Short mmCIF file of C-alpha atoms in Angstrom, two decimals:
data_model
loop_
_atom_site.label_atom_id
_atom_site.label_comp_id
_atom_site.label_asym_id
_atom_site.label_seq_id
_atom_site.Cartn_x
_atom_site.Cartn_y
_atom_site.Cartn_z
CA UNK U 25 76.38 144.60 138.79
CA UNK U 26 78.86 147.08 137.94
CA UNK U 27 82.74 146.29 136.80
CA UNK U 28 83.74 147.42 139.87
CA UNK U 29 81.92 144.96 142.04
CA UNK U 30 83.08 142.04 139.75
CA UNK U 31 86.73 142.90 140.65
CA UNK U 32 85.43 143.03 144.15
CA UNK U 33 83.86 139.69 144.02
CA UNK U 34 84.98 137.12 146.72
CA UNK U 35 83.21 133.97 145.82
CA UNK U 36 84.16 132.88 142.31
CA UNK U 37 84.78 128.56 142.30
CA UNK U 38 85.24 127.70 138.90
CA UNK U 39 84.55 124.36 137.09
CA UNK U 40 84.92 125.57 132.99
CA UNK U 41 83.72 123.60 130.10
CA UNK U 42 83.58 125.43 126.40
CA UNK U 43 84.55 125.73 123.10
CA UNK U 44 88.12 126.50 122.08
CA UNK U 45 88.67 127.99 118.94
CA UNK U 46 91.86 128.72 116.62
CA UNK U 47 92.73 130.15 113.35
CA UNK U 48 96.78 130.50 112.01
CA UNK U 49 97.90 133.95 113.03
CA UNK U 50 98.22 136.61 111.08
CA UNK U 51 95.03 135.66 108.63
CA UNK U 52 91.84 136.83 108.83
CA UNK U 53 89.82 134.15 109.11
CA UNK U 54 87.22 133.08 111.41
CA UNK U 55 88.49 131.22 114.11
CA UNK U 56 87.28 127.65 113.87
CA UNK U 57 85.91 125.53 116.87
CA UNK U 58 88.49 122.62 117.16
CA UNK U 59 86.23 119.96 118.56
CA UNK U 60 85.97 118.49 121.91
CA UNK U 61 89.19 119.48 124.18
CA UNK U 62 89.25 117.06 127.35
CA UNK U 63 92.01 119.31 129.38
CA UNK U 64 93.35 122.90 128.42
CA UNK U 65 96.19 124.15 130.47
CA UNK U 66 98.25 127.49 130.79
CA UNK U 67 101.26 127.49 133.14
CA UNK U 68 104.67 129.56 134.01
CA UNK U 69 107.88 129.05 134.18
CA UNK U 70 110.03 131.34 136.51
CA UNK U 71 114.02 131.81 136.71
CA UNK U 72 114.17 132.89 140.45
CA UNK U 73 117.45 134.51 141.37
CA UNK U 74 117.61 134.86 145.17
CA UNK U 75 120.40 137.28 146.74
CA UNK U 76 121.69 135.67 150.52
CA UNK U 77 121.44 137.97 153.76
CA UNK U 78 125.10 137.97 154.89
CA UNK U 79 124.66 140.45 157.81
CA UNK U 80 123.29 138.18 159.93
CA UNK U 81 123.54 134.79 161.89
CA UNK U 82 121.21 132.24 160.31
CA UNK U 83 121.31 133.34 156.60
CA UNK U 84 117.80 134.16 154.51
CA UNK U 85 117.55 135.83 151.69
CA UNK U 86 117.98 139.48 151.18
CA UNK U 87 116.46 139.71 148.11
CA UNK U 88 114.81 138.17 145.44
CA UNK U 89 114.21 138.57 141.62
CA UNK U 90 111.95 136.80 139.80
CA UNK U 91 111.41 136.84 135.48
CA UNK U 92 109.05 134.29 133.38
CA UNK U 93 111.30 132.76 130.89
CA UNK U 94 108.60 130.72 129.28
CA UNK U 95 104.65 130.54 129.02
CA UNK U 96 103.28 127.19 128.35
CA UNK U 97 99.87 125.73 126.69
CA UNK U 98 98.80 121.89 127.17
CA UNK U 99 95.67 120.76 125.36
CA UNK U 100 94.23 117.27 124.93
CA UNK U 101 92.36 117.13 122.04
CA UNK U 102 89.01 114.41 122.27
CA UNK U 103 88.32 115.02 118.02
CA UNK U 104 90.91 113.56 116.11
CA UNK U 105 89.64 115.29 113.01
CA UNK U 106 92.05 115.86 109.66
CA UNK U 107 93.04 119.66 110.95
CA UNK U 108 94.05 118.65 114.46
CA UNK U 109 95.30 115.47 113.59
CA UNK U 110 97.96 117.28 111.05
CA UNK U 111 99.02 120.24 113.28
CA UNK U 112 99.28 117.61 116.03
CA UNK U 113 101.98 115.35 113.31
CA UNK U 114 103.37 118.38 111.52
CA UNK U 115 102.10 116.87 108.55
CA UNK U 116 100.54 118.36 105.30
CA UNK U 117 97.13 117.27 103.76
CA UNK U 118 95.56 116.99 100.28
CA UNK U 119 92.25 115.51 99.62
CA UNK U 120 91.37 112.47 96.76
CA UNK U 121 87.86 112.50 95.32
CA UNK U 122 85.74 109.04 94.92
CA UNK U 123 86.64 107.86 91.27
CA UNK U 124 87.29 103.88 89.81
CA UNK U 125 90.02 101.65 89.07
CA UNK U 126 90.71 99.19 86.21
CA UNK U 127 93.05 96.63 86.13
CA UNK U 128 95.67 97.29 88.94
CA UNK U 129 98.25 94.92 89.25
CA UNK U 130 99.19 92.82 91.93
CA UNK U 131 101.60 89.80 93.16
CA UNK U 132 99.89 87.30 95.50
CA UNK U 133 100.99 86.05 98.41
CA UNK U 134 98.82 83.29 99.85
CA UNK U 135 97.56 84.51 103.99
CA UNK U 136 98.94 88.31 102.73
CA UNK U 137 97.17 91.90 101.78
CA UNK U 138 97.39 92.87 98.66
CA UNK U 139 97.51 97.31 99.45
CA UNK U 140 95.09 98.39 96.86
CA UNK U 141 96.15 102.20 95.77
CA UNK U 142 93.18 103.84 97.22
CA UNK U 143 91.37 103.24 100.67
CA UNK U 144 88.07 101.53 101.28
CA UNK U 145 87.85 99.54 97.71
CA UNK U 146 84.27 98.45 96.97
CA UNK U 147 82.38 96.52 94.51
CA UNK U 148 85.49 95.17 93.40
CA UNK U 149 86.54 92.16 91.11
CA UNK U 150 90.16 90.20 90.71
CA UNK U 151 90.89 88.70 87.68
CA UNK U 152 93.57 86.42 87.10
CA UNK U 153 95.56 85.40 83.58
CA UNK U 154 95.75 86.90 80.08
CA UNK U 155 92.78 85.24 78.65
CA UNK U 156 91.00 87.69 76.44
CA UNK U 157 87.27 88.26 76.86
CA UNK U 158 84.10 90.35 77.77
CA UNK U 159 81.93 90.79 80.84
CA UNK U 160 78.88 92.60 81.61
CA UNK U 161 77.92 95.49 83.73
CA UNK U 162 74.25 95.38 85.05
CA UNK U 163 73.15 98.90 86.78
CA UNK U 164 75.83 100.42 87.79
CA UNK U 165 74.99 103.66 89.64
CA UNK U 166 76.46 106.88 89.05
CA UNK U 167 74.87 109.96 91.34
CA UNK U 168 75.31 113.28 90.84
CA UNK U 169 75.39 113.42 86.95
CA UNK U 170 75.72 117.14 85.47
CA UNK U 171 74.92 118.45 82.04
CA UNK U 172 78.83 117.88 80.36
CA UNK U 173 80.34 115.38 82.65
CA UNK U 174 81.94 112.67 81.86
CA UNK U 175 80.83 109.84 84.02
CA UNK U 176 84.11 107.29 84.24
CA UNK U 177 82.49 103.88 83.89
CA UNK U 178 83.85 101.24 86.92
CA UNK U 179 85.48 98.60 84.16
CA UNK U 180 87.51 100.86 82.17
CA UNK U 181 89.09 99.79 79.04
CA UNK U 182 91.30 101.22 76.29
CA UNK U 183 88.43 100.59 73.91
CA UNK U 184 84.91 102.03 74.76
CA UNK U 185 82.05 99.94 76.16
CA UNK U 186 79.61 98.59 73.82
CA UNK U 187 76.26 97.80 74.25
CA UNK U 188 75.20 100.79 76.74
CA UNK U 189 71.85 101.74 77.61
CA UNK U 190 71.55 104.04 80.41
CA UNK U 191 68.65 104.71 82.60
CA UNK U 192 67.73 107.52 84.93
CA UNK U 193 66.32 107.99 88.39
CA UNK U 194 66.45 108.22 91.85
CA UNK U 195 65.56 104.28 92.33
CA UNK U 196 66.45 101.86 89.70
CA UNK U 197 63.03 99.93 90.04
CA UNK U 198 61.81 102.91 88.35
CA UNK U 199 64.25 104.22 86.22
CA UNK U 200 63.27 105.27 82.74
CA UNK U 201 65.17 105.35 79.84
CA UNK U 202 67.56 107.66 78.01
CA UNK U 203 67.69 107.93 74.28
CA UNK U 204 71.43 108.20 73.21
CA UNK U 205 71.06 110.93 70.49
CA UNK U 206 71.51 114.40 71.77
CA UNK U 207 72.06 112.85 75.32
CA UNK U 208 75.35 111.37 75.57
CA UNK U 209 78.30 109.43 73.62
CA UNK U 210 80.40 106.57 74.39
CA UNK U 211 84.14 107.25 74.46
CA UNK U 212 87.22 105.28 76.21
CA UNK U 213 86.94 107.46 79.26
CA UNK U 214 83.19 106.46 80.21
CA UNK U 215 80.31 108.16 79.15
CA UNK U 216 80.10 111.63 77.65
CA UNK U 217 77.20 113.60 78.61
CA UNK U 218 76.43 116.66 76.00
CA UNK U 219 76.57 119.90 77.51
CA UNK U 220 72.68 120.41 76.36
CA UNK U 221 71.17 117.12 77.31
CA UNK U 222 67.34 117.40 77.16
CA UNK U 223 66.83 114.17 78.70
CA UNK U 224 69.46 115.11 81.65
CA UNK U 225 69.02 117.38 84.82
CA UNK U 226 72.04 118.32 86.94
CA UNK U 227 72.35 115.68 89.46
CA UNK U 228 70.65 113.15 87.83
CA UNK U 229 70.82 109.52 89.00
CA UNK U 230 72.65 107.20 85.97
CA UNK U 231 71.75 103.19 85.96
CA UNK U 232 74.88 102.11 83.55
CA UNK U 233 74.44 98.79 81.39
CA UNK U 234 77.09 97.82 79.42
CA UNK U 235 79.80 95.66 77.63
CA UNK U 236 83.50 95.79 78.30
CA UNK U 237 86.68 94.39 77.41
CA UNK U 238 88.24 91.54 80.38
CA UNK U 239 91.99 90.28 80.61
CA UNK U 240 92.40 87.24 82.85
CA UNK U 241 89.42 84.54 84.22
CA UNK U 242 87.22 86.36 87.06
CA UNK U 243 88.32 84.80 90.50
CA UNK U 244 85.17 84.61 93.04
CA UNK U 245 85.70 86.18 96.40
CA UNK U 246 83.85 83.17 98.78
CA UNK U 247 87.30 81.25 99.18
CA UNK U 248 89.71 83.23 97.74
CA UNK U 249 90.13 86.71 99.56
CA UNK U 250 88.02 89.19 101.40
CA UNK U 251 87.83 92.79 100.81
CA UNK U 252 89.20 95.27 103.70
CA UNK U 253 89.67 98.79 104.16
CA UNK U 254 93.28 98.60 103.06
CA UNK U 255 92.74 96.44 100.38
CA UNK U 256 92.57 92.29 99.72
CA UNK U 257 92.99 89.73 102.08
CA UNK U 258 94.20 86.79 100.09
CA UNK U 259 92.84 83.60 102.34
CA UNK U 260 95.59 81.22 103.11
CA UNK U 261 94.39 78.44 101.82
CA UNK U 262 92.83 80.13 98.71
CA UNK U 263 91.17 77.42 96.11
CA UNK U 264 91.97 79.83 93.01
CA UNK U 265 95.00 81.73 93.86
CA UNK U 266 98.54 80.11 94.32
CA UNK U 267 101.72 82.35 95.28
CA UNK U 268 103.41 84.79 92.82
CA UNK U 269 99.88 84.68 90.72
CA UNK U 270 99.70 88.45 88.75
CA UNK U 271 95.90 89.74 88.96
CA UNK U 272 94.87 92.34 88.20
CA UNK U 273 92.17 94.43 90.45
CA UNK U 274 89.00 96.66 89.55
CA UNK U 275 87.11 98.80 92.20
CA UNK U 276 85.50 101.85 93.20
CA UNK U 277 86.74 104.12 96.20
CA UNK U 278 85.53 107.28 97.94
CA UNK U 279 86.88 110.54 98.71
CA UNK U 280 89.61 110.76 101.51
CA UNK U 281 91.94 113.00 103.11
CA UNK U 282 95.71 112.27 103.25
CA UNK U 283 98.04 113.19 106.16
CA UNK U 284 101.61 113.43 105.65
CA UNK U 285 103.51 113.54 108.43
CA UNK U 286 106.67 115.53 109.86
CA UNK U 287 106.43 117.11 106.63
CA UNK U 288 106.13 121.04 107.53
CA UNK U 289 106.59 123.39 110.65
CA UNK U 290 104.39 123.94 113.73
CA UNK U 291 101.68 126.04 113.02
CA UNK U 292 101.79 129.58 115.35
CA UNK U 293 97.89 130.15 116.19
CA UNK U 294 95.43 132.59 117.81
CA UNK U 295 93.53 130.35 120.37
CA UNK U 296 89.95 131.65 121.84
CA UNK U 297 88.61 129.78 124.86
CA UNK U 298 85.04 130.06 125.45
CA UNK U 299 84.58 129.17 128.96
CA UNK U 300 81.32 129.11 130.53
CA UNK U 301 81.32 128.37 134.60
CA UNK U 302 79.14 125.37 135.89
CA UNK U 303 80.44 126.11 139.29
CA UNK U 304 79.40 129.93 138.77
CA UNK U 305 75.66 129.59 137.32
CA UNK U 306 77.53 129.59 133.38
CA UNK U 307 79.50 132.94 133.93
CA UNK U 308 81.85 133.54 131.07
CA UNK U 309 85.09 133.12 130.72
CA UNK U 310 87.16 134.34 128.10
CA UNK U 311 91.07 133.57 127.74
CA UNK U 312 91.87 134.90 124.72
CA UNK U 313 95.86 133.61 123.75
CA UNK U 314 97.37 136.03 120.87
CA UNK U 315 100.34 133.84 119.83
CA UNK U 316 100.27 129.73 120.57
CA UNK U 317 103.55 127.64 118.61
CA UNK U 318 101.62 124.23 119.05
CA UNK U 319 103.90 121.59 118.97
CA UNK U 320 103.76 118.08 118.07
CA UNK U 321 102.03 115.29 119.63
CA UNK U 322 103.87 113.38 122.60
CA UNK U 323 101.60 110.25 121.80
CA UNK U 324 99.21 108.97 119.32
CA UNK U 325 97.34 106.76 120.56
CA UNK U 326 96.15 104.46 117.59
CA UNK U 327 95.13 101.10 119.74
CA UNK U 328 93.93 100.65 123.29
CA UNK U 329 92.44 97.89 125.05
CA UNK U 330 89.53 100.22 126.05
CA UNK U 331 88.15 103.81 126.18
CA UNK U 332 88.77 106.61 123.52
CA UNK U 333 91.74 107.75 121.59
CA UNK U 334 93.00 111.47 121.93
CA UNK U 335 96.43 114.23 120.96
CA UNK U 336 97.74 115.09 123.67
CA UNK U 337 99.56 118.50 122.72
CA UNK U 338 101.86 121.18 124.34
CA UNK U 339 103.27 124.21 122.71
CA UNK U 340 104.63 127.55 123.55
CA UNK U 341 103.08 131.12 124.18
CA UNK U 342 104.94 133.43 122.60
CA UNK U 343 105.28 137.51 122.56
CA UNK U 344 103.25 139.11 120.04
CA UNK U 345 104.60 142.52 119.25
CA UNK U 346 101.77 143.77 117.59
CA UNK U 347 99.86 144.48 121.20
CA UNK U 348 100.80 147.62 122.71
CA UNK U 349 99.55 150.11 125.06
CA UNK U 350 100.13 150.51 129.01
CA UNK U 351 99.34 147.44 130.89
CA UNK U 352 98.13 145.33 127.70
CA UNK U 353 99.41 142.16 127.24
CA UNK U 354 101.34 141.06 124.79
CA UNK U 355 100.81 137.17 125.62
CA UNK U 356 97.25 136.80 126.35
CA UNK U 357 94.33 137.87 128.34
CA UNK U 358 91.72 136.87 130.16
CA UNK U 359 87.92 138.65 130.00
CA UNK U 360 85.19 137.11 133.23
CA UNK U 361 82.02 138.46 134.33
#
Protein backbone atom coordinates (compact mmCIF):
# COMPACT_ATOMS: atom_id res chain seq x y z
CA UNK A 1 0.00 0.00 0.00
CA UNK A 2 1.34 3.17 -1.09
CA UNK A 3 1.17 6.69 1.05
CA UNK A 4 -1.20 7.78 -1.17
CA UNK A 5 -3.81 5.16 -0.60
CA UNK A 6 -3.37 5.52 3.25
CA UNK A 7 -4.52 9.18 2.95
CA UNK A 8 -7.23 7.75 0.81
CA UNK A 9 -8.31 5.25 3.31
CA UNK A 10 -12.04 5.33 4.41
CA UNK A 11 -12.30 2.76 7.07
CA UNK A 12 -9.94 3.57 9.94
CA UNK A 13 -12.00 2.83 13.71
CA UNK A 14 -9.54 3.24 16.20
CA UNK A 15 -9.32 1.69 19.73
CA UNK A 16 -5.29 2.69 20.81
CA UNK A 17 -3.42 1.14 23.61
CA UNK A 18 0.65 1.82 23.85
CA UNK A 19 3.45 3.05 25.45
CA UNK A 20 3.94 6.75 26.14
CA UNK A 21 7.23 7.94 26.55
CA UNK A 22 8.91 11.35 27.84
CA UNK A 23 12.21 12.84 28.44
CA UNK A 24 12.70 16.88 29.76
CA UNK A 25 13.13 18.93 26.63
CA UNK A 26 15.96 20.18 25.42
CA UNK A 27 18.32 17.03 26.67
CA UNK A 28 19.33 14.34 24.84
CA UNK A 29 18.30 11.59 26.48
CA UNK A 30 16.36 8.64 25.64
CA UNK A 31 12.91 9.08 26.18
CA UNK A 32 11.77 6.86 29.00
CA UNK A 33 8.49 4.71 28.99
CA UNK A 34 6.40 6.25 31.90
CA UNK A 35 4.46 3.20 32.91
CA UNK A 36 0.94 2.27 32.44
CA UNK A 37 -1.26 5.48 31.25
CA UNK A 38 -5.12 4.57 31.74
CA UNK A 39 -6.44 7.75 29.51
CA UNK A 40 -4.26 10.18 27.28
CA UNK A 41 -6.08 13.12 25.89
CA UNK A 42 -5.27 16.09 23.42
CA UNK A 43 -7.94 18.78 22.98
CA UNK A 44 -8.48 22.59 21.61
CA UNK A 45 -9.51 25.47 22.72
CA UNK A 46 -10.95 28.06 20.15
CA UNK A 47 -11.74 31.98 20.59
CA UNK A 48 -14.54 32.19 17.90
CA UNK A 49 -15.29 35.74 16.85
CA UNK A 50 -18.46 35.74 14.73
CA UNK A 51 -19.32 39.03 12.58
CA UNK A 52 -23.59 39.50 12.39
CA UNK A 53 -25.32 39.75 8.81
CA UNK A 54 -27.06 43.14 9.12
CA UNK A 55 -28.39 43.28 5.50
CA UNK A 56 -30.97 41.15 6.04
CA UNK A 57 -34.25 40.22 7.98
CA UNK A 58 -33.54 37.33 10.35
CA UNK A 59 -29.84 38.02 11.27
CA UNK A 60 -26.93 35.07 10.78
CA UNK A 61 -23.68 35.54 10.71
CA UNK A 62 -21.69 37.10 8.00
CA UNK A 63 -18.60 35.94 8.95
CA UNK A 64 -16.63 34.07 11.16
CA UNK A 65 -13.01 33.89 12.57
CA UNK A 66 -11.76 31.33 14.41
CA UNK A 67 -7.87 31.12 16.37
CA UNK A 68 -6.70 28.25 18.98
CA UNK A 69 -5.70 30.07 22.01
CA UNK A 70 -4.66 27.00 23.88
CA UNK A 71 -3.69 23.21 23.23
CA UNK A 72 -4.33 20.93 26.05
CA UNK A 73 -2.84 17.36 27.29
CA UNK A 74 -4.76 15.14 30.02
CA UNK A 75 -3.05 11.94 31.12
CA UNK A 76 -3.95 9.53 33.93
CA UNK A 77 -1.11 7.91 35.02
CA UNK A 78 -1.84 3.88 36.40
CA UNK A 79 2.27 3.71 37.82
CA UNK A 80 2.74 5.85 40.58
CA UNK A 81 6.47 5.38 40.35
CA UNK A 82 9.14 8.07 42.08
CA UNK A 83 9.52 10.09 38.50
CA UNK A 84 5.80 10.49 37.86
CA UNK A 85 4.87 10.77 41.25
CA UNK A 86 7.34 14.02 41.60
CA UNK A 87 6.52 15.79 38.27
CA UNK A 88 2.89 15.04 39.19
CA UNK A 89 3.68 17.10 43.06
CA UNK A 90 6.31 19.47 41.72
CA UNK A 91 8.48 18.00 44.14
CA UNK A 92 12.29 17.19 44.12
CA UNK A 93 13.84 13.73 44.98
CA UNK A 94 17.06 12.39 46.56
CA UNK A 95 17.66 8.84 47.35
CA UNK A 96 18.96 7.27 51.10
CA UNK A 97 20.95 4.04 50.95
CA UNK A 98 20.18 1.00 53.55
CA UNK A 99 22.63 1.74 56.55
CA UNK A 100 21.97 1.24 60.76
CA UNK A 101 21.05 3.20 63.63
CA UNK A 102 22.29 3.30 67.26
CA UNK A 103 20.72 4.74 70.00
CA UNK A 104 18.03 7.24 68.68
CA UNK A 105 16.16 8.94 71.13
CA UNK A 106 12.70 9.01 71.80
CA UNK A 107 9.77 10.29 74.29
CA UNK A 108 6.96 7.74 74.84
CA UNK A 109 3.65 8.21 74.72
CA UNK A 110 1.61 5.20 75.82
CA UNK A 111 -1.19 4.11 72.47
CA UNK A 112 1.34 6.67 70.22
CA UNK A 113 4.14 6.14 67.26
CA UNK A 114 7.24 6.86 68.03
CA UNK A 115 8.53 8.28 63.95
CA UNK A 116 11.77 6.49 63.74
CA UNK A 117 14.21 8.73 61.33
CA UNK A 118 14.30 6.32 58.54
CA UNK A 119 11.41 4.17 56.92
CA UNK A 120 10.79 0.48 57.29
CA UNK A 121 13.05 -0.09 60.65
CA UNK A 122 13.94 -3.78 61.09
CA UNK A 123 15.60 -5.99 63.47
CA UNK A 124 15.31 -3.38 65.88
CA UNK A 125 15.74 -3.15 69.78
CA UNK A 126 14.44 -0.28 72.47
CA UNK A 127 16.25 0.15 75.38
CA UNK A 128 15.17 2.04 78.21
CA UNK A 129 17.37 3.86 81.26
CA UNK A 130 21.04 4.74 81.77
CA UNK A 131 22.15 1.51 83.16
CA UNK A 132 25.54 0.72 81.77
CA UNK A 133 26.21 -2.68 80.20
CA UNK A 134 27.01 -5.11 77.27
CA UNK A 135 24.99 -7.25 74.88
CA UNK A 136 25.77 -9.65 72.26
CA UNK A 137 25.42 -9.81 68.58
CA UNK A 138 24.98 -13.42 67.16
CA UNK A 139 25.30 -13.51 63.09
CA UNK A 140 24.55 -10.56 61.95
CA UNK A 141 24.57 -10.50 58.14
CA UNK A 142 26.23 -8.08 56.06
CA UNK A 143 25.96 -8.80 51.98
CA UNK A 144 27.79 -7.33 49.54
CA UNK A 145 31.22 -6.95 51.35
CA UNK A 146 34.11 -5.40 49.04
CA UNK A 147 37.85 -5.52 49.43
CA UNK A 148 38.24 -1.88 51.65
CA UNK A 149 34.81 -1.36 52.98
CA UNK A 150 33.95 -0.62 56.02
CA UNK A 151 31.02 -2.68 57.07
CA UNK A 152 29.00 -0.36 59.87
CA UNK A 153 28.11 -2.92 62.53
CA UNK A 154 24.01 -2.64 63.57
CA UNK A 155 24.88 -1.71 67.53
CA UNK A 156 27.21 1.04 67.09
CA UNK A 157 29.13 2.43 69.89
CA UNK A 158 31.69 5.15 70.56
CA UNK A 159 34.07 2.39 71.58
CA UNK A 160 34.72 -0.56 69.13
CA UNK A 161 33.15 -4.02 69.53
CA UNK A 162 35.08 -6.59 71.23
CA UNK A 163 35.04 -10.04 70.90
CA UNK A 164 34.45 -10.30 66.91
CA UNK A 165 34.81 -13.25 64.90
CA UNK A 166 33.47 -13.02 61.53
CA UNK A 167 32.47 -15.72 59.21
CA UNK A 168 31.90 -15.89 55.49
CA UNK A 169 29.40 -17.32 53.07
CA UNK A 170 26.48 -17.36 51.21
CA UNK A 171 24.47 -19.45 54.07
CA UNK A 172 25.48 -19.16 57.61
CA UNK A 173 25.03 -23.02 58.25
CA UNK A 174 28.08 -23.15 56.29
CA UNK A 175 30.02 -20.30 56.81
CA UNK A 176 33.72 -20.66 57.41
CA UNK A 177 35.88 -18.64 59.22
CA UNK A 178 38.01 -15.55 58.73
CA UNK A 179 41.35 -15.08 60.37
CA UNK A 180 41.63 -11.37 61.54
CA UNK A 181 45.30 -10.70 60.50
CA UNK A 182 45.65 -9.30 57.06
CA UNK A 183 41.75 -9.49 56.76
CA UNK A 184 40.19 -6.84 58.64
CA UNK A 185 40.40 -4.50 61.93
CA UNK A 186 38.01 -3.43 64.44
CA UNK A 187 37.48 0.32 64.71
CA UNK A 188 34.44 2.53 66.24
CA UNK A 189 32.83 2.72 62.84
CA UNK A 190 32.32 -1.21 62.33
CA UNK A 191 34.61 -3.36 60.75
CA UNK A 192 37.52 -2.40 58.52
CA UNK A 193 38.17 -4.61 55.71
CA UNK A 194 41.97 -4.23 54.25
CA UNK A 195 42.09 -3.21 50.83
CA UNK A 196 44.13 -6.67 50.05
CA UNK A 197 42.13 -9.18 51.99
CA UNK A 198 43.18 -12.72 50.92
CA UNK A 199 40.50 -14.29 52.76
CA UNK A 200 37.81 -11.71 51.15
CA UNK A 201 36.17 -11.65 47.58
CA UNK A 202 34.12 -8.63 46.46
CA UNK A 203 30.68 -9.32 47.51
CA UNK A 204 31.31 -11.59 50.03
CA UNK A 205 28.63 -12.62 52.55
CA UNK A 206 29.84 -11.39 56.41
CA UNK A 207 28.23 -13.46 59.57
CA UNK A 208 29.19 -10.66 62.39
CA UNK A 209 29.67 -11.95 66.14
CA UNK A 210 30.39 -9.59 68.54
CA UNK A 211 30.41 -7.56 71.86
CA UNK A 212 29.12 -4.05 72.29
CA UNK A 213 28.61 -1.40 74.66
CA UNK A 214 24.43 -0.99 75.96
CA UNK A 215 22.88 2.16 77.78
CA UNK A 216 19.48 1.47 79.33
CA UNK A 217 17.69 -2.27 80.22
CA UNK A 218 16.50 -4.00 76.79
CA UNK A 219 12.59 -3.67 76.67
CA UNK A 220 10.94 -6.89 74.84
CA UNK A 221 8.62 -6.14 72.00
CA UNK A 222 5.58 -8.98 72.92
CA UNK A 223 3.65 -6.31 75.15
CA UNK A 224 5.30 -3.32 74.76
CA UNK A 225 5.20 -1.98 71.05
CA UNK A 226 5.15 -3.35 67.57
CA UNK A 227 7.32 -2.39 64.79
CA UNK A 228 5.64 -0.53 61.61
CA UNK A 229 6.73 0.97 58.55
CA UNK A 230 6.85 4.41 60.09
CA UNK A 231 8.32 3.42 63.09
CA UNK A 232 7.06 2.03 66.85
CA UNK A 233 3.77 1.49 67.95
CA UNK A 234 3.92 1.88 71.68
CA UNK A 235 0.82 -0.55 72.93
CA UNK A 236 -1.49 1.28 75.19
CA UNK A 237 -1.37 -0.62 77.88
CA UNK A 238 2.41 -1.37 77.62
CA UNK A 239 3.80 -3.60 80.77
CA UNK A 240 7.41 -1.89 80.46
CA UNK A 241 6.90 1.51 79.17
CA UNK A 242 5.04 4.34 81.13
CA UNK A 243 4.56 7.99 79.53
CA UNK A 244 7.44 10.51 79.09
CA UNK A 245 9.94 7.26 79.38
CA UNK A 246 13.38 8.37 77.14
CA UNK A 247 14.58 5.14 75.06
CA UNK A 248 16.62 5.02 73.01
CA UNK A 249 16.16 2.94 69.52
CA UNK A 250 18.60 0.67 67.34
CA UNK A 251 17.66 -0.65 63.80
CA UNK A 252 18.49 -1.31 60.38
CA UNK A 253 16.65 0.35 57.29
CA UNK A 254 16.81 0.05 53.49
CA UNK A 255 17.32 2.28 50.70
CA UNK A 256 14.43 4.75 49.79
CA UNK A 257 13.56 7.53 47.67
CA UNK A 258 12.33 10.89 49.10
CA UNK A 259 9.74 13.18 47.45
CA UNK A 260 9.55 16.68 48.33
CA UNK A 261 6.78 18.33 47.33
CA UNK A 262 5.79 21.84 45.70
CA UNK A 263 9.35 22.32 45.90
CA UNK A 264 10.40 23.17 42.09
CA UNK A 265 8.65 24.11 38.70
CA UNK A 266 6.68 21.99 36.21
CA UNK A 267 8.80 20.11 34.16
CA UNK A 268 8.35 21.13 30.07
CA UNK A 269 8.68 17.54 28.26
CA UNK A 270 8.87 15.85 24.84
CA UNK A 271 6.04 13.18 25.02
CA UNK A 272 6.09 10.08 22.37
CA UNK A 273 2.90 8.03 22.14
CA UNK A 274 3.25 4.69 20.78
CA UNK A 275 -0.10 3.73 19.69
CA UNK A 276 -0.81 0.52 18.21
CA UNK A 277 -4.68 0.02 16.83
CA UNK A 278 -6.70 -3.07 18.20
CA UNK A 279 -9.59 -1.84 16.22
CA UNK A 280 -7.21 -1.61 13.03
CA UNK A 281 -5.32 -5.18 13.14
CA UNK A 282 -2.29 -3.13 15.51
CA UNK A 283 -1.67 -0.28 12.90
CA UNK A 284 0.60 2.34 14.35
CA UNK A 285 0.04 5.30 15.64
CA UNK A 286 2.44 7.82 16.39
CA UNK A 287 1.59 11.33 18.13
CA UNK A 288 4.65 12.71 18.68
CA UNK A 289 4.09 16.16 21.17
CA UNK A 290 7.37 18.54 20.91
CA UNK A 291 6.67 20.75 23.96
CA UNK A 292 4.19 19.38 27.03
CA UNK A 293 4.28 21.99 30.52
CA UNK A 294 2.76 19.08 32.71
CA UNK A 295 1.17 20.45 35.50
CA UNK A 296 0.40 19.30 38.84
CA UNK A 297 -1.85 16.70 40.02
CA UNK A 298 -5.67 17.66 40.60
CA UNK A 299 -5.91 14.60 43.09
CA UNK A 300 -3.84 12.11 44.81
CA UNK A 301 -5.52 9.57 45.62
CA UNK A 302 -3.73 7.94 48.73
CA UNK A 303 -6.90 5.79 50.25
CA UNK A 304 -9.94 4.28 48.60
CA UNK A 305 -12.40 1.90 49.70
CA UNK A 306 -11.62 -0.22 46.58
CA UNK A 307 -9.83 -0.44 43.18
CA UNK A 308 -6.39 1.18 42.28
CA UNK A 309 -4.81 4.49 42.96
CA UNK A 310 -3.70 6.79 39.97
CA UNK A 311 -2.32 10.97 38.93
CA UNK A 312 -4.56 12.29 37.20
CA UNK A 313 -2.58 15.12 35.23
CA UNK A 314 -3.26 18.01 32.73
CA UNK A 315 -0.77 20.40 31.31
CA UNK A 316 -0.28 22.65 28.42
CA UNK A 317 1.10 22.23 24.75
CA UNK A 318 3.13 24.80 24.02
CA UNK A 319 4.93 26.38 20.70
CA UNK A 320 8.25 25.12 20.11
CA UNK A 321 10.20 27.50 17.97
CA UNK A 322 12.79 25.30 17.06
CA UNK A 323 10.37 23.46 14.24
CA UNK A 324 10.27 25.21 11.09
CA UNK A 325 9.61 24.62 7.56
CA UNK A 326 6.23 25.03 5.42
CA UNK A 327 3.39 23.21 6.89
CA UNK A 328 5.46 21.64 9.93
CA UNK A 329 4.17 21.91 13.12
CA UNK A 330 5.40 23.57 15.70
CA UNK A 331 3.04 21.83 18.43
CA UNK A 332 2.98 18.28 17.55
CA UNK A 333 2.33 15.70 14.99
CA UNK A 334 0.84 12.80 14.32
CA UNK A 335 2.57 9.74 12.01
CA UNK A 336 -0.36 6.45 11.08
CA UNK A 337 -0.06 3.78 8.66
Amino acid sequence: MTSADIIKRVFAPAGYMGQVYARERGTTAAPMPIGNVLELELSHKEDVQKQPDMTALGGGTHAEMRRVTDVEIKMKLADLNVTNFARASLGTVHGVDAGTVANEAQKVTRGGLLRTAHIGPKNLTLRKGSTAGTATATDEQHSGVNKGALVPLLHLTAAPATNVSIRVGADGATATPLTAAGNYTVVAGGIQVAADAPGVADGSVFWVNYTYATVGDLIAEAGNYEVRASGVYVLPDAVDLADDDDVKLSYEYGSYAIIEALTTKAKELELIFEGLNEADDGKPCIVEIWRASQGVASAIGLLADKGFASLPVTGAVLKDDTKSGVGVSKYYRVRKV
